[in-house]
Amino acid sequence: MFKVTNVYVIGLFATIGGLLFGCDISSMSGLVSNQTYMDYFGVADSPAKAGAVVAVMSAGSFVGALVAGVLSDKLGRKETILIAAICWIIGSTLMCAAQNLGMLIVGRIINGFAVGGASMVVPVYQSEIAPRNIRGRIVSFQQWAITWGILIQYLVQYGCSYVPGADTGNTAVFRIPWGIQMIWGIGLAIFILGFPQSPRWLADKDRWDECLATLADLHAGGDINNEEVQFEYREIQAAVKFDREQGANSYIECFKQGYAGRTILGMCIQMWSQLTGMNVMMYYITFVFQGAGLQGNTANLTASLVQYILNVLMTIPAILYLDRWGRRPTLIYGAAAMSIFLFIVGAIMGGRGHAVVTDNPSVNWSLDPSDKSSSIALIVMIYLFVCSFATSWGPCSWTYPAEIFPLRIRSKAVALATATNWAFNTGLAEWAPPMMEAIQYKAYFFYACMNLAACIHVYLACPETKGRTLEEVDVLFTSGVPAWKSSHVASEELAAKIEATEDEKPADVTA
């Protein structure tokens, strides 16, 4: 059996789990307006049914995230990722072979279960193996993998849209992409076998020698006497001791005194990440560009492709600099920027657009195709919105919830946060087409207001976590320091409080 100990390699390949998420997003976005797909599965005349096909994946992901929260504590982070990979292979097989709408929905539910499980456990696994100084970078790989999954799957679908008969009954237009996507599940299942267990999970299972050896392999080339390894090992020991004094963990425990506020905060971060409107853009981008006045399949697919490429490229700055920028500024400025761009999009659509009648009831308000300047301005604003999300909430909404919880409830609390993501993903995927049909361009104003609310909430409620160990972050949350002053608390002060847990609960920390 091969063995991998390089943190960057582990963090990168573990995020194939994120690639599954991205593949599933664009496995439908390129097809929702394809005539062969709509006719074959009977969704051409029903926005609600079309939305349901998209939404069932998110519903499966909601369940998968909650189940993974239990499995990752019982079986381990690695084993849970392996189960998710196997489920993905099964779901993709069913989708590829789908003969009717029911079979397609079952395949998408199983795929959703896999994606939900992977999206919950991969950030936890990454945060638990990464050194504190690069933890943000390592966990950000999750979002980068999502963007790559979206782009790769979209390119496959873009190519398949040109197979003979793509719009006149040739089902290869959707079977080929759905078959190819199972490759990523096979790759993940193979690679995860050579990865180490989470040292913090090993500690929680009293496998202390393995915990120390794994920390040494990950952070010091196998040297168990390394100063940083010993420092982190002692912090884990103190944290596990304190956690066990608090009793057994469960989902109910996440909402008890001392943890409820943090659990709700993690859930809110994932809720806001959906209410930014980004995934609606991903799922229904062809609808958006039709409303922008673009005509023809090629024009819409090309404009969508540019968006997906920007999504990949603009995630790179966050990977490189999130540990320098900090989580709070990234989330605050990102939400503010997205709010501004969406207000502008809504203003352009409202001021220059008009009601139209199309074959798609969700596209009933559009710019005039001859109004090139307005169309270009609107598309540019959408691209800027995507870039803003990619450099901020995209990676940070996965990083932040994975690092704010103590070990004893981390898996289940992150599962609740991830399940919240999928609950809102489900609702928005189902709600978006009827919403666009009912309130037209005003939908952009709704998402703009949600971004503004997210900006305010983060400022008031989210302490800064950059540069701190997971155990120090735990102490920071119990310190009583206001979120907007948290950056001024020294890590050395927090570390001293952790040492004190050998004898007593940490005292308050002051800014």
Short mmCIF file of C-alpha atoms in Angstrom, two decimals:
data_model
loop_
_atom_site.label_atom_id
_atom_site.label_comp_id
_atom_site.label_asym_id
_atom_site.label_seq_id
_atom_site.Cartn_x
_atom_site.Cartn_y
_atom_site.Cartn_z
CA MET A 1 0.00 0.00 0.00
CA PHE A 2 1.38 3.43 -0.95
CA LYS A 3 1.73 6.12 1.73
CA VAL A 4 1.37 9.88 1.27
CA THR A 5 2.51 12.35 3.95
CA ASN A 6 2.92 15.63 2.06
CA VAL A 7 0.19 17.95 3.37
CA TYR A 8 -0.23 19.75 0.05
CA VAL A 9 -0.62 16.49 -1.88
CA ILE A 10 -3.10 15.12 0.66
CA GLY A 11 -5.07 18.35 0.77
CA LEU A 12 -5.18 18.59 -3.02
CA PHE A 13 -6.23 15.02 -3.79
CA ALA A 14 -8.73 14.87 -0.92
CA THR A 15 -10.56 17.69 -2.65
CA ILE A 16 -11.56 15.37 -5.45
CA GLY A 17 -14.57 15.25 -3.12
CA GLY A 18 -15.13 18.89 -4.02
CA LEU A 19 -14.67 18.02 -7.68
CA LEU A 20 -17.71 15.75 -7.36
CA PHE A 21 -19.74 18.72 -6.12
CA GLY A 22 -18.63 20.84 -9.07
CA CYS A 23 -19.34 18.09 -11.57
CA ASP A 24 -22.84 17.70 -10.26
CA ILE A 25 -23.54 21.43 -10.51
CA SER A 26 -22.62 21.67 -14.18
CA SER A 27 -23.89 18.19 -15.02
CA MET A 28 -27.29 19.90 -15.13
CA SER A 29 -26.51 23.56 -15.91
CA GLY A 30 -25.59 22.76 -19.51
CA LEU A 31 -28.70 20.64 -19.99
CA VAL A 32 -31.59 22.55 -18.41
CA SER A 33 -32.27 24.26 -21.74
CA ASN A 34 -31.31 21.33 -24.02
CA GLN A 35 -34.31 20.15 -26.05
CA THR A 36 -33.32 16.47 -26.14
CA TYR A 37 -32.92 16.35 -22.36
CA MET A 38 -36.19 18.20 -21.75
CA ASP A 39 -38.18 16.02 -24.15
CA TYR A 40 -36.66 12.69 -23.05
CA PHE A 41 -37.39 13.25 -19.36
CA GLY A 42 -40.62 15.21 -19.87
CA VAL A 43 -39.62 18.46 -18.17
CA ALA A 44 -40.07 20.82 -21.12
CA ASP A 45 -43.36 22.36 -19.99
CA SER A 46 -42.86 22.35 -16.21
CA PRO A 47 -40.46 24.76 -14.47
CA ALA A 48 -41.33 23.09 -11.16
CA LYS A 49 -40.42 19.63 -12.47
CA ALA A 50 -37.22 20.95 -14.05
CA GLY A 51 -36.29 22.58 -10.76
CA ALA A 52 -37.08 19.37 -8.88
CA VAL A 53 -34.59 17.38 -10.97
CA VAL A 54 -31.90 19.85 -9.94
CA ALA A 55 -33.09 20.08 -6.33
CA VAL A 56 -33.18 16.35 -5.50
CA MET A 57 -29.40 16.23 -5.62
CA SER A 58 -29.27 18.89 -2.93
CA ALA A 59 -31.84 16.99 -0.87
CA GLY A 60 -29.65 13.89 -1.05
CA SER A 61 -26.67 16.01 -0.06
CA PHE A 62 -28.53 17.27 3.01
CA VAL A 63 -29.02 13.70 4.22
CA GLY A 64 -25.49 12.71 3.20
CA ALA A 65 -23.94 15.51 5.24
CA LEU A 66 -25.81 14.50 8.41
CA VAL A 67 -25.00 10.80 7.98
CA ALA A 68 -21.35 11.62 7.31
CA GLY A 69 -21.22 13.56 10.58
CA VAL A 70 -21.88 10.32 12.43
CA LEU A 71 -19.79 8.05 10.20
CA SER A 72 -16.69 10.26 10.34
CA ASP A 73 -16.68 10.03 14.15
CA LYS A 74 -17.37 6.29 14.20
CA LEU A 75 -15.34 5.01 11.25
CA GLY A 76 -12.86 7.81 10.60
CA ARG A 77 -12.50 10.67 8.13
CA LYS A 78 -10.76 8.51 5.50
CA GLU A 79 -13.37 5.77 5.55
CA THR A 80 -16.22 8.27 5.22
CA ILE A 81 -14.57 9.82 2.15
CA LEU A 82 -14.22 6.32 0.66
CA ILE A 83 -17.93 5.60 1.21
CA ALA A 84 -18.81 8.89 -0.50
CA ALA A 85 -16.65 7.95 -3.51
CA ILE A 86 -18.37 4.58 -3.88
CA CYS A 87 -21.82 6.19 -3.68
CA TRP A 88 -20.79 8.65 -6.39
CA ILE A 89 -19.83 5.81 -8.73
CA ILE A 90 -23.20 4.10 -8.17
CA GLY A 91 -25.19 7.31 -8.66
CA SER A 92 -23.34 8.28 -11.83
CA THR A 93 -23.93 4.81 -13.26
CA LEU A 94 -27.68 5.14 -12.69
CA MET A 95 -27.77 8.61 -14.24
CA CYS A 96 -25.84 7.47 -17.29
CA ALA A 97 -28.22 4.54 -17.81
CA ALA A 98 -31.42 6.45 -16.91
CA GLN A 99 -34.44 5.35 -18.97
CA ASN A 100 -36.97 7.66 -17.36
CA LEU A 101 -37.31 10.57 -14.96
CA GLY A 102 -37.62 8.33 -11.89
CA MET A 103 -34.33 6.54 -12.60
CA LEU A 104 -32.59 9.87 -13.17
CA ILE A 105 -33.90 11.22 -9.88
CA VAL A 106 -32.73 8.14 -7.94
CA GLY A 107 -29.26 8.48 -9.47
CA ARG A 108 -29.13 12.17 -8.58
CA ILE A 109 -30.23 11.49 -5.00
CA ILE A 110 -27.42 8.93 -4.56
CA ASN A 111 -24.95 11.33 -6.16
CA GLY A 112 -26.23 14.01 -3.82
CA PHE A 113 -25.70 11.72 -0.83
CA ALA A 114 -22.09 11.26 -1.96
CA VAL A 115 -21.52 14.97 -2.52
CA GLY A 116 -23.07 15.89 0.84
CA GLY A 117 -20.89 13.42 2.69
CA ALA A 118 -17.74 14.51 0.89
CA SER A 119 -18.48 18.22 1.29
CA MET A 120 -18.85 17.69 5.03
CA VAL A 121 -15.90 15.44 5.81
CA VAL A 122 -13.22 16.72 3.39
CA PRO A 123 -12.90 20.22 4.96
CA VAL A 124 -12.79 18.63 8.44
CA TYR A 125 -10.09 16.22 7.32
CA GLN A 126 -8.08 19.00 5.70
CA SER A 127 -8.34 21.29 8.71
CA GLU A 128 -7.20 18.50 11.04
CA ILE A 129 -4.09 17.55 9.06
CA ALA A 130 -2.91 21.04 8.05
CA PRO A 131 -0.45 23.21 10.02
CA ARG A 132 -2.09 26.36 11.34
CA ASN A 133 -0.06 28.70 9.12
CA ILE A 134 -1.40 27.14 5.89
CA ARG A 135 -4.74 25.72 7.04
CA GLY A 136 -6.75 28.31 5.12
CA ARG A 137 -4.81 27.51 1.95
CA ILE A 138 -5.27 23.75 2.32
CA VAL A 139 -9.02 23.93 3.01
CA SER A 140 -9.42 26.44 0.16
CA PHE A 141 -8.42 23.63 -2.20
CA GLN A 142 -11.97 22.34 -1.59
CA GLN A 143 -13.53 25.33 -3.32
CA TRP A 144 -10.91 25.31 -6.08
CA ALA A 145 -11.76 21.68 -6.77
CA ILE A 146 -15.45 22.60 -6.95
CA THR A 147 -14.68 25.25 -9.57
CA TRP A 148 -12.56 22.79 -11.56
CA GLY A 149 -15.36 20.22 -11.40
CA ILE A 150 -17.82 22.79 -12.73
CA LEU A 151 -15.48 23.78 -15.56
CA ILE A 152 -14.40 20.28 -16.60
CA GLN A 153 -17.92 18.88 -16.61
CA TYR A 154 -19.17 21.92 -18.50
CA LEU A 155 -16.46 21.50 -21.15
CA VAL A 156 -17.49 17.87 -21.57
CA GLN A 157 -21.10 18.94 -21.97
CA TYR A 158 -20.12 21.77 -24.28
CA GLY A 159 -18.41 19.24 -26.55
CA CYS A 160 -21.33 16.81 -26.35
CA SER A 161 -23.74 19.57 -27.36
CA TYR A 162 -22.26 19.23 -30.85
CA VAL A 163 -22.78 15.48 -31.25
CA PRO A 164 -25.05 14.71 -34.22
CA GLY A 165 -28.68 15.01 -33.15
CA ALA A 166 -27.91 16.74 -29.85
CA ASP A 167 -31.13 18.75 -30.10
CA THR A 168 -33.18 16.17 -31.97
CA GLY A 169 -33.16 13.07 -29.80
CA ASN A 170 -29.58 11.76 -29.48
CA THR A 171 -29.32 10.92 -25.76
CA ALA A 172 -25.52 10.83 -25.95
CA VAL A 173 -25.75 14.56 -25.24
CA PHE A 174 -26.36 13.75 -21.56
CA ARG A 175 -25.27 10.10 -21.19
CA ILE A 176 -21.62 10.73 -22.11
CA PRO A 177 -21.09 13.53 -19.53
CA TRP A 178 -22.87 11.59 -16.80
CA GLY A 179 -20.78 8.51 -17.55
CA ILE A 180 -17.46 10.36 -17.60
CA GLN A 181 -18.06 11.98 -14.21
CA MET A 182 -17.80 8.64 -12.40
CA ILE A 183 -14.05 8.65 -13.16
CA TRP A 184 -13.52 11.16 -10.33
CA GLY A 185 -15.18 8.86 -7.81
CA ILE A 186 -12.92 6.00 -8.88
CA GLY A 187 -9.85 8.22 -8.52
CA LEU A 188 -10.88 9.42 -5.06
CA ALA A 189 -11.53 5.87 -3.86
CA ILE A 190 -8.02 4.84 -4.93
CA PHE A 191 -6.09 7.85 -3.63
CA ILE A 192 -7.74 7.97 -0.19
CA LEU A 193 -6.35 4.52 0.62
CA GLY A 194 -2.82 5.92 0.86
CA PHE A 195 -3.66 8.95 3.00
CA PRO A 196 -3.09 9.10 6.78
CA GLN A 197 -5.85 9.16 9.35
CA SER A 198 -6.63 12.50 10.97
CA PRO A 199 -4.31 12.84 14.00
CA ARG A 200 -7.12 14.44 15.99
CA TRP A 201 -9.48 11.56 15.21
CA LEU A 202 -6.75 9.14 16.31
CA ALA A 203 -6.38 11.08 19.57
CA ASP A 204 -10.11 10.93 20.15
CA LYS A 205 -9.87 7.13 19.83
CA ASP A 206 -6.93 6.96 22.31
CA ARG A 207 -4.50 5.93 19.58
CA TRP A 208 -1.90 8.34 20.90
CA ASP A 209 1.22 6.74 19.43
CA GLU A 210 -0.36 6.83 15.96
CA CYS A 211 -1.49 10.41 16.57
CA LEU A 212 2.05 11.55 17.39
CA ALA A 213 3.57 9.59 14.51
CA THR A 214 1.04 11.04 12.06
CA LEU A 215 1.68 14.60 13.27
CA ALA A 216 5.41 14.00 12.83
CA ASP A 217 4.93 12.60 9.31
CA LEU A 218 2.74 15.53 8.29
CA HIS A 219 4.68 18.40 9.85
CA ALA A 220 8.27 17.30 10.46
CA GLY A 221 9.31 14.54 8.09
CA GLY A 222 8.72 11.88 10.75
CA ASP A 223 10.60 13.59 13.60
CA ILE A 224 8.44 13.05 16.71
CA ASN A 225 10.74 15.29 18.77
CA ASN A 226 10.18 18.33 16.55
CA GLU A 227 9.19 21.36 18.65
CA GLU A 228 6.11 22.23 16.60
CA VAL A 229 4.95 18.60 16.59
CA GLN A 230 5.30 18.35 20.36
CA PHE A 231 3.54 21.69 20.86
CA GLU A 232 0.55 20.63 18.77
CA TYR A 233 0.51 17.18 20.37
CA ARG A 234 0.26 18.73 23.85
CA GLU A 235 -2.53 21.04 22.70
CA ILE A 236 -4.47 18.07 21.32
CA GLN A 237 -3.97 16.17 24.58
CA ALA A 238 -5.28 19.11 26.62
CA ALA A 239 -8.23 19.62 24.28
CA VAL A 240 -9.21 15.93 24.32
CA LYS A 241 -8.98 15.84 28.13
CA PHE A 242 -11.20 18.88 28.46
CA ASP A 243 -13.68 17.57 25.87
CA ARG A 244 -14.06 14.27 27.70
CA GLU A 245 -14.86 16.04 30.93
CA GLN A 246 -17.88 17.49 29.13
CA GLY A 247 -19.42 14.07 28.42
CA ALA A 248 -20.52 12.23 25.28
CA ASN A 249 -21.11 14.09 22.03
CA SER A 250 -24.22 14.06 19.86
CA TYR A 251 -26.13 16.35 17.54
CA ILE A 252 -28.10 17.58 20.56
CA GLU A 253 -24.83 18.48 22.27
CA CYS A 254 -24.11 20.96 19.47
CA PHE A 255 -27.00 23.11 20.69
CA LYS A 256 -26.23 23.01 24.40
CA GLN A 257 -24.84 25.94 26.35
CA GLY A 258 -21.36 26.89 25.20
CA TYR A 259 -21.76 25.42 21.72
CA ALA A 260 -25.15 26.61 20.45
CA GLY A 261 -23.94 30.03 19.31
CA ARG A 262 -21.01 28.54 17.43
CA THR A 263 -23.15 25.86 15.83
CA ILE A 264 -25.65 28.45 14.64
CA LEU A 265 -22.79 30.63 13.36
CA GLY A 266 -21.39 27.77 11.28
CA MET A 267 -24.86 27.06 9.91
CA CYS A 268 -25.36 30.75 9.10
CA ILE A 269 -22.07 30.96 7.17
CA GLN A 270 -23.21 28.12 4.94
CA MET A 271 -26.70 29.61 4.67
CA TRP A 272 -25.28 32.96 3.53
CA SER A 273 -23.01 31.21 1.01
CA GLN A 274 -26.14 29.93 -0.72
CA LEU A 275 -28.11 33.16 -0.36
CA THR A 276 -25.36 35.04 -2.18
CA GLY A 277 -27.03 33.63 -5.30
CA MET A 278 -23.87 32.07 -6.70
CA ASN A 279 -25.19 28.54 -7.08
CA VAL A 280 -28.35 29.83 -8.73
CA MET A 281 -26.00 31.42 -11.26
CA MET A 282 -24.24 28.08 -11.68
CA TYR A 283 -27.40 25.98 -12.08
CA TYR A 284 -29.39 28.37 -14.27
CA ILE A 285 -26.72 30.47 -15.96
CA THR A 286 -28.19 29.79 -19.41
CA PHE A 287 -31.47 31.34 -18.21
CA VAL A 288 -29.55 34.38 -16.93
CA PHE A 289 -27.75 34.94 -20.22
CA GLN A 290 -30.95 34.47 -22.22
CA GLY A 291 -32.36 37.29 -20.10
CA ALA A 292 -29.27 39.32 -20.95
CA GLY A 293 -30.31 39.21 -24.59
CA LEU A 294 -27.92 36.51 -25.81
CA GLN A 295 -29.37 34.45 -28.63
CA GLY A 296 -28.37 31.03 -29.91
CA ASN A 297 -26.97 27.96 -28.20
CA THR A 298 -23.33 28.78 -28.99
CA ALA A 299 -23.51 32.32 -27.60
CA ASN A 300 -25.05 31.12 -24.33
CA LEU A 301 -22.65 28.23 -23.90
CA THR A 302 -19.62 30.41 -24.65
CA ALA A 303 -20.70 33.12 -22.19
CA SER A 304 -21.29 30.45 -19.54
CA LEU A 305 -17.87 28.93 -20.23
CA VAL A 306 -16.18 32.28 -19.60
CA GLN A 307 -17.94 32.47 -16.23
CA TYR A 308 -16.72 29.01 -15.23
CA ILE A 309 -13.13 29.83 -16.25
CA LEU A 310 -13.23 33.03 -14.19
CA ASN A 311 -14.55 31.02 -11.25
CA VAL A 312 -11.50 28.73 -11.42
CA LEU A 313 -8.92 31.48 -11.93
CA MET A 314 -10.23 33.87 -9.29
CA THR A 315 -10.21 31.18 -6.59
CA ILE A 316 -6.40 31.08 -6.85
CA PRO A 317 -5.82 34.42 -5.03
CA ALA A 318 -7.83 33.12 -2.08
CA ILE A 319 -5.77 29.92 -1.97
CA LEU A 320 -2.55 31.93 -1.97
CA TYR A 321 -3.53 34.76 0.35
CA LEU A 322 -6.43 33.68 2.62
CA ASP A 323 -3.98 32.97 5.45
CA ARG A 324 -2.59 36.47 4.98
CA TRP A 325 -5.85 38.36 4.45
CA GLY A 326 -7.74 36.68 7.27
CA ARG A 327 -11.23 35.21 7.25
CA ARG A 328 -13.17 38.26 8.46
CA PRO A 329 -12.00 40.78 5.81
CA THR A 330 -12.39 38.18 3.07
CA LEU A 331 -16.01 37.47 3.99
CA ILE A 332 -16.99 41.08 4.71
CA TYR A 333 -15.52 42.69 1.59
CA GLY A 334 -16.63 39.78 -0.59
CA ALA A 335 -20.26 40.09 0.48
CA ALA A 336 -20.19 43.87 0.06
CA ALA A 337 -18.80 43.59 -3.48
CA MET A 338 -21.34 40.95 -4.52
CA SER A 339 -24.17 43.08 -3.17
CA ILE A 340 -23.05 46.07 -5.25
CA PHE A 341 -22.73 44.07 -8.48
CA LEU A 342 -26.14 42.42 -8.07
CA PHE A 343 -27.84 45.75 -7.39
CA ILE A 344 -26.33 47.01 -10.65
CA VAL A 345 -27.48 43.90 -12.55
CA GLY A 346 -31.01 44.38 -11.24
CA ALA A 347 -30.97 48.06 -12.16
CA ILE A 348 -29.85 47.32 -15.73
CA MET A 349 -32.48 44.61 -16.17
CA GLY A 350 -35.21 46.77 -14.66
CA GLY A 351 -34.30 49.94 -16.52
CA ARG A 352 -33.46 48.52 -19.95
CA GLY A 353 -35.34 45.21 -20.08
CA HIS A 354 -38.93 44.38 -20.97
CA ALA A 355 -41.39 41.51 -20.70
CA VAL A 356 -40.99 38.76 -23.31
CA VAL A 357 -42.71 35.50 -24.21
CA THR A 358 -40.40 32.49 -24.72
CA ASP A 359 -40.64 28.71 -24.67
CA ASN A 360 -39.14 28.87 -21.17
CA PRO A 361 -41.55 30.44 -18.62
CA SER A 362 -38.60 31.33 -16.36
CA VAL A 363 -37.21 33.66 -19.05
CA ASN A 364 -40.01 36.22 -19.31
CA TRP A 365 -37.98 39.41 -18.89
CA SER A 366 -35.09 40.24 -21.17
CA LEU A 367 -32.90 42.93 -22.61
CA ASP A 368 -33.42 43.68 -26.28
CA PRO A 369 -30.86 41.69 -28.32
CA SER A 370 -30.10 44.90 -30.24
CA ASP A 371 -29.17 46.75 -27.01
CA LYS A 372 -25.56 45.57 -27.10
CA SER A 373 -24.19 48.09 -24.59
CA SER A 374 -26.68 47.10 -21.88
CA SER A 375 -26.12 43.41 -22.60
CA ILE A 376 -22.34 43.77 -22.31
CA ALA A 377 -22.62 45.83 -19.12
CA LEU A 378 -24.91 43.25 -17.53
CA ILE A 379 -22.67 40.32 -18.46
CA VAL A 380 -19.61 42.16 -17.10
CA MET A 381 -21.41 42.75 -13.79
CA ILE A 382 -22.30 39.06 -13.59
CA TYR A 383 -18.68 38.15 -14.23
CA LEU A 384 -17.53 40.57 -11.51
CA PHE A 385 -20.04 39.02 -9.14
CA VAL A 386 -18.62 35.56 -9.90
CA CYS A 387 -15.06 36.81 -9.37
CA SER A 388 -16.02 38.35 -6.03
CA PHE A 389 -17.54 35.09 -4.82
CA ALA A 390 -14.59 33.04 -6.06
CA THR A 391 -12.05 35.08 -4.08
CA SER A 392 -14.10 35.29 -0.89
CA TRP A 393 -17.15 33.27 0.10
CA GLY A 394 -16.33 30.38 -2.22
CA PRO A 395 -13.29 29.12 -0.28
CA CYS A 396 -13.95 30.83 3.05
CA SER A 397 -17.43 29.39 3.56
CA TRP A 398 -15.81 25.92 3.67
CA THR A 399 -12.72 26.96 5.63
CA TYR A 400 -14.39 28.86 8.46
CA PRO A 401 -16.95 26.29 9.71
CA ALA A 402 -14.29 23.55 9.65
CA GLU A 403 -12.06 25.41 12.12
CA ILE A 404 -14.38 26.96 14.72
CA PHE A 405 -15.54 23.85 16.62
CA PRO A 406 -13.86 21.77 19.36
CA LEU A 407 -12.88 18.20 18.52
CA ARG A 408 -15.71 16.55 20.46
CA ILE A 409 -18.44 18.12 18.31
CA ARG A 410 -16.46 19.15 15.22
CA SER A 411 -17.66 16.40 12.92
CA LYS A 412 -21.32 16.74 13.85
CA ALA A 413 -21.30 20.55 14.00
CA VAL A 414 -19.68 20.78 10.56
CA ALA A 415 -22.24 18.23 9.37
CA LEU A 416 -25.02 20.54 10.57
CA ALA A 417 -23.39 23.50 8.83
CA THR A 418 -22.96 21.53 5.62
CA ALA A 419 -26.52 20.22 5.84
CA THR A 420 -27.68 23.83 6.12
CA ASN A 421 -25.79 24.59 2.92
CA TRP A 422 -27.61 21.77 1.17
CA ALA A 423 -30.99 22.64 2.66
CA PHE A 424 -30.77 26.14 1.20
CA ASN A 425 -29.22 24.76 -1.98
CA THR A 426 -32.26 22.49 -2.32
CA GLY A 427 -34.71 25.31 -1.71
CA LEU A 428 -33.01 27.74 -4.06
CA ALA A 429 -32.58 25.16 -6.84
CA GLU A 430 -36.30 24.38 -6.64
CA TRP A 431 -37.38 27.97 -6.03
CA ALA A 432 -35.19 29.76 -8.57
CA PRO A 433 -37.15 29.02 -11.79
CA PRO A 434 -40.57 29.92 -10.29
CA MET A 435 -38.97 32.96 -8.63
CA MET A 436 -37.56 34.18 -11.94
CA GLU A 437 -40.96 33.60 -13.51
CA ALA A 438 -42.82 35.48 -10.76
CA ILE A 439 -40.65 38.51 -9.93
CA GLN A 440 -38.38 38.64 -12.98
CA TYR A 441 -35.37 40.97 -12.57
CA LYS A 442 -36.29 41.76 -8.94
CA ALA A 443 -34.70 38.42 -8.00
CA TYR A 444 -31.32 40.14 -8.35
CA PHE A 445 -32.34 42.72 -5.74
CA PHE A 446 -33.30 39.91 -3.36
CA TYR A 447 -29.86 38.31 -3.58
CA ALA A 448 -28.17 41.71 -3.31
CA CYS A 449 -29.98 42.33 -0.02
CA MET A 450 -28.97 38.89 1.25
CA ASN A 451 -25.31 39.70 0.57
CA LEU A 452 -25.64 42.97 2.45
CA ALA A 453 -27.15 41.13 5.43
CA ALA A 454 -24.31 38.58 5.33
CA CYS A 455 -21.74 41.40 5.39
CA ILE A 456 -23.26 42.87 8.56
CA HIS A 457 -23.61 39.49 10.27
CA VAL A 458 -19.98 38.52 9.68
CA TYR A 459 -18.76 41.85 11.06
CA LEU A 460 -20.73 41.37 14.27
CA ALA A 461 -20.38 37.64 14.86
CA CYS A 462 -17.28 36.06 13.26
CA PRO A 463 -13.98 36.10 15.21
CA GLU A 464 -10.73 35.97 13.24
CA THR A 465 -9.20 32.46 13.08
CA LYS A 466 -6.15 32.87 10.84
CA GLY A 467 -2.79 31.75 12.20
CA ARG A 468 -4.24 29.87 15.17
CA THR A 469 -4.37 26.14 15.92
CA LEU A 470 -7.82 24.58 16.07
CA GLU A 471 -7.46 24.34 19.84
CA GLU A 472 -6.62 28.06 20.10
CA VAL A 473 -9.67 28.91 18.00
CA ASP A 474 -11.80 26.95 20.47
CA VAL A 475 -10.46 29.01 23.39
CA LEU A 476 -10.97 32.24 21.44
CA PHE A 477 -14.68 31.50 21.11
CA THR A 478 -15.04 30.96 24.86
CA SER A 479 -13.07 34.10 25.74
CA GLY A 480 -15.88 36.62 25.44
CA VAL A 481 -13.87 38.87 23.12
CA PRO A 482 -16.13 40.66 20.58
CA ALA A 483 -15.68 39.41 17.03
CA TRP A 484 -14.46 42.79 15.77
CA LYS A 485 -11.65 42.81 18.39
CA SER A 486 -10.59 39.18 17.98
CA SER A 487 -7.66 39.95 15.68
CA HIS A 488 -5.88 41.64 18.61
CA VAL A 489 -5.76 38.50 20.78
CA ALA A 490 -2.28 36.94 20.65
CA SER A 491 -1.93 33.22 19.91
CA GLU A 492 0.54 32.94 22.80
CA GLU A 493 -2.17 34.07 25.21
CA LEU A 494 -4.57 31.48 23.86
CA ALA A 495 -1.91 28.75 24.01
CA ALA A 496 -1.34 29.55 27.69
CA LYS A 497 -5.03 29.06 28.37
CA ILE A 498 -4.93 25.67 26.64
CA GLU A 499 -2.11 24.55 28.91
CA ALA A 500 -4.29 25.52 31.85
CA THR A 501 -6.93 22.98 30.81
CA GLU A 502 -4.73 20.26 32.26
CA ASP A 503 -6.10 21.41 35.61
CA GLU A 504 -9.11 23.63 34.95
CA LYS A 505 -11.33 25.19 32.31
CA PRO A 506 -9.66 28.07 30.44
CA ALA A 507 -10.13 31.49 31.98
CA ASP A 508 -11.36 34.50 30.03
CA VAL A 509 -9.07 36.11 27.50
CA THR A 510 -9.06 39.86 27.04
CA ALA A 511 -8.41 41.78 23.89
#
